[in-house]
Amino acid sequence: MEWQPDEQGLQQVLQLLKDSQSPDTATQRAVQEKLEQLNQFPDFNNYLIFVLTSLKSEDEPTRSLSGLILKNNVKAHYQNFPPNVADFIKRECLNNIGDPSPLIRATIGILITTIASKGELQTWPELLPQLCNLLNSEDYNTCEGSFGALQKICEDSSELLDSDALNRPLNIMIPKFLQFFKHCSPKIRSHAIACVNQFIIGRAQALMDNIDTFIESLFALAGDEDSEVRKNVCRALVMLLEVRIDRLIPHMHSIIQYMLQRTQDPDENVALEACEFWLTLAEQPICKEALSGHLVQLIPILVNGMKYSEIDIILLKGDVEEDETIPDSEQDIKPRFHKSRTVTLQHEGGEGEEGEDIDEDEDDDDDTLSDWNLRKCSAAALDVLANVFREELLPHLLPLLKGLLFHPDWVIKESGILVLGAIAEGCMQGMVPYLPELIPHLIQCLCDKKALVRSIACWTLSRYAHWVVSQPPDAHLKPLMTELLKRILDGNKRVQEAACSAFATLEEEACTELVPYLSFILDTLVFAFGKYQHKNLLILYDAIGTLADSVGHHLNQPMYSQQPDQYEAPDKDFMIVALDLLSGLAEGLGGHVDTLVARSNIMTLLFQCMQDTMPEVRQSSFALLGDLTKACFPHVKPCIAEFMPILGTNLNPEFISVCNNATWAIGEICMQMGVEMQPYIAMVLNQLVEIINRPNTPKTLLENTAITIGRLGYVCPQEVAPMLPQFIRPWCTSLRNIRDNEEKDSAFRGICMMIGVNPGGVVQDFIFFCDAVASWVNPKDDLRDMFYKLFGIKSLSL
């Protein structure tokens, strides 16, 4: 019998759906608890699909929400659904894919795709044939709903659809989709192209077999009035340029003419897709030959696309000049932890403290608008084309540039400065005669009243830093440096960011040329610490680190003599910034930091900071201790007896980052101390073993703890080896996924030495040790020998 809802149960589910739309936090919490309770009953999912597909009396948002909760349940628990529940959901989805409401159709499509992505394409054999069959329906809603679901399946499972696992359904699907390129509904035409587009980059055989029909069908849609269709046509041609340029070459002239039109499309999404064509074409060997005759049309179009749109200016708060006192919003600041010295920083992809993914900030002229847009794409296209055509580009550009750079409208002037920066790499030789006049003009633009002009001038000047440094210093370097330092202290955060990045580039190019100005530079950078909000402090650190790399030992010259009695006790934020700055200097200067440390009372101050009540201060203190240990251990060694008990008491996983940095510092100290580490083993070993055995410890801390235990065992194997059985298994599982590096090397040497002392300690978990050893790609020869000897020990002990 077909499942029917119980009226009381249905009312309960409906009330839950209503409550879940409440903005009240307490109500939301109650909804979450109720959801967890209801998920214990498998037929709760029957109620959810019933509300979505059959309860037409309810409003659409409630029905759609029911479907989205079901989708989340499918994602989390589908393998636990009883077969009759799973079958009921699948049947209801297919029976209602043509719901009159676009929102409900789309929700059902998402649900179908989510079920399919749980490995169900193989066990739901009727899904693809039924969806393809429903495309023939005379009812528009059914056809559109089925196509919507198919498009999502093609996006999520393109490889599987082109595999033998499903008997290559694409052989039927691709010709079917191509028939709908001529459909009277633009929405259906758009779905059809989007479906086929999923198989271009993978060169699906079924598509390659129909490639000529596909290209002819695309050409037939070139004049389509619907912007979504035009966008998908452009996207298809860009991808075909990458994978089947041979089929496009005979039509290249007309394709280029079409793309010139589309790059100026009134719909910016279409223009952006078309603009990608120039980027892709620039990478093809035929680029120069194909585009030479079209540059006269293309260059003005790209230059025009480089202007900020009105929406860009609104999003970038282009009318706000001074915002330095406005605190960064949480959205502005990516999740960040003060520097934790962990092996995972060199680990695949790099992860943050709690397993947060770290995104590299785009080194970009306007990276807070990090969405790819027409302005960025046009600039990137001009950049790559400048590298293809070199000086041949300039006759088309120079007449335009003059009008742009001196234009009274700041938006046009700003785009001209961006153009100048975009061509810097490719057209440098041809630009040299104009630079003595242009560079002073750009330096003047650093003082423009519009912040967005000042920030782009910073970026463009950094692109010409190499030329600036090659001239006599007084000609351009000195005025540029003076103005850039002023911009580092600008009242606008975007300009501060652009100036810091540009200054870092200038430092790399100028190196010791900056030495005469060091006092002035350091004054500015130190002043900026007190002025910047959180986000820009990161870029400031980078500028200081680059300065240390660029001028090296010249930073060791005494610059200031300060009277401590004239200053109040520092506030905690400033202490953290100062500790992190010293860490950066120790890391950048390496051994050169020795004389700076010798002439300072840094070790006394560090001793105080390590005992501060604020965890963030202790965290940065231990990072600095580790860096100084690596850079100038003779200055650290006399303090070890005082420092080690403090490190031991901070091995408290309640404060993950503090614990992490203390663990890392202990590992670095023990590598320097060698056997002299013996008196301190008891202060730290029990806590480290406890941490590595804790459930739910962040991966970063586990890896760090394992490395430090290994290093302790390396220098004092007799003291650490008796505890082998208590940590060997989590030790092995923690280090099996990290890359070969020095830390891993020292840790594995330590574990081998401990097994040598206490072979019985590894017997129970020997398989885990084998697995960890197998994670090495290229161990050093002597470490490999240690592994071989140990496997001999194992066979004897059995």
CSV table of C-alpha atoms in Angstrom, one decimal, residues 562 564 569-570 575 578-579 582 596-597 599-612 617-618 620-622 624-625 628 639 642-643 646:
chain,number,residue,atom,x,y,z
A,562,GLN,CA,64.2,55.0,23.8
A,564,PRO,CA,61.2,53.4,28.9
A,569,ALA,CA,52.8,49.8,29.9
A,570,PRO,CA,52.1,48.6,26.3
A,575,MET,CA,52.6,43.4,22.6
A,578,ALA,CA,55.6,43.5,18.5
A,579,LEU,CA,56.3,39.8,19.3
A,582,LEU,CA,60.3,40.2,16.1
A,596,LEU,CA,70.5,42.6,17.6
A,597,VAL,CA,69.6,40.1,20.4
A,599,ARG,CA,72.5,44.2,22.5
A,600,SER,CA,68.9,44.0,23.8
A,601,ASN,CA,67.0,42.8,26.9
A,602,ILE,CA,64.8,40.7,24.7
A,603,MET,CA,65.2,37.5,26.7
A,604,THR,CA,64.0,39.2,30.0
A,605,LEU,CA,61.0,40.7,28.2
A,606,LEU,CA,60.2,37.3,26.6
A,607,PHE,CA,60.3,35.6,30.0
A,608,GLN,CA,57.7,38.1,31.2
A,609,CYS,CA,55.5,37.8,28.1
A,610,MET,CA,55.5,34.0,28.4
A,611,GLN,CA,53.8,34.3,31.7
A,612,ASP,CA,51.2,36.9,30.6
A,617,VAL,CA,50.4,37.1,24.2
A,618,ARG,CA,51.7,33.7,25.4
A,620,SER,CA,53.1,34.8,20.1
A,621,SER,CA,55.8,34.6,22.9
A,622,PHE,CA,56.3,30.8,22.2
A,624,LEU,CA,59.2,34.0,19.0
A,625,LEU,CA,61.0,31.6,21.4
A,628,LEU,CA,65.1,32.7,18.3
A,639,CYS,CA,67.4,30.8,30.0
A,642,GLU,CA,63.6,29.2,33.6
A,643,PHE,CA,61.7,28.7,30.3
A,646,ILE,CA,56.6,27.6,31.8
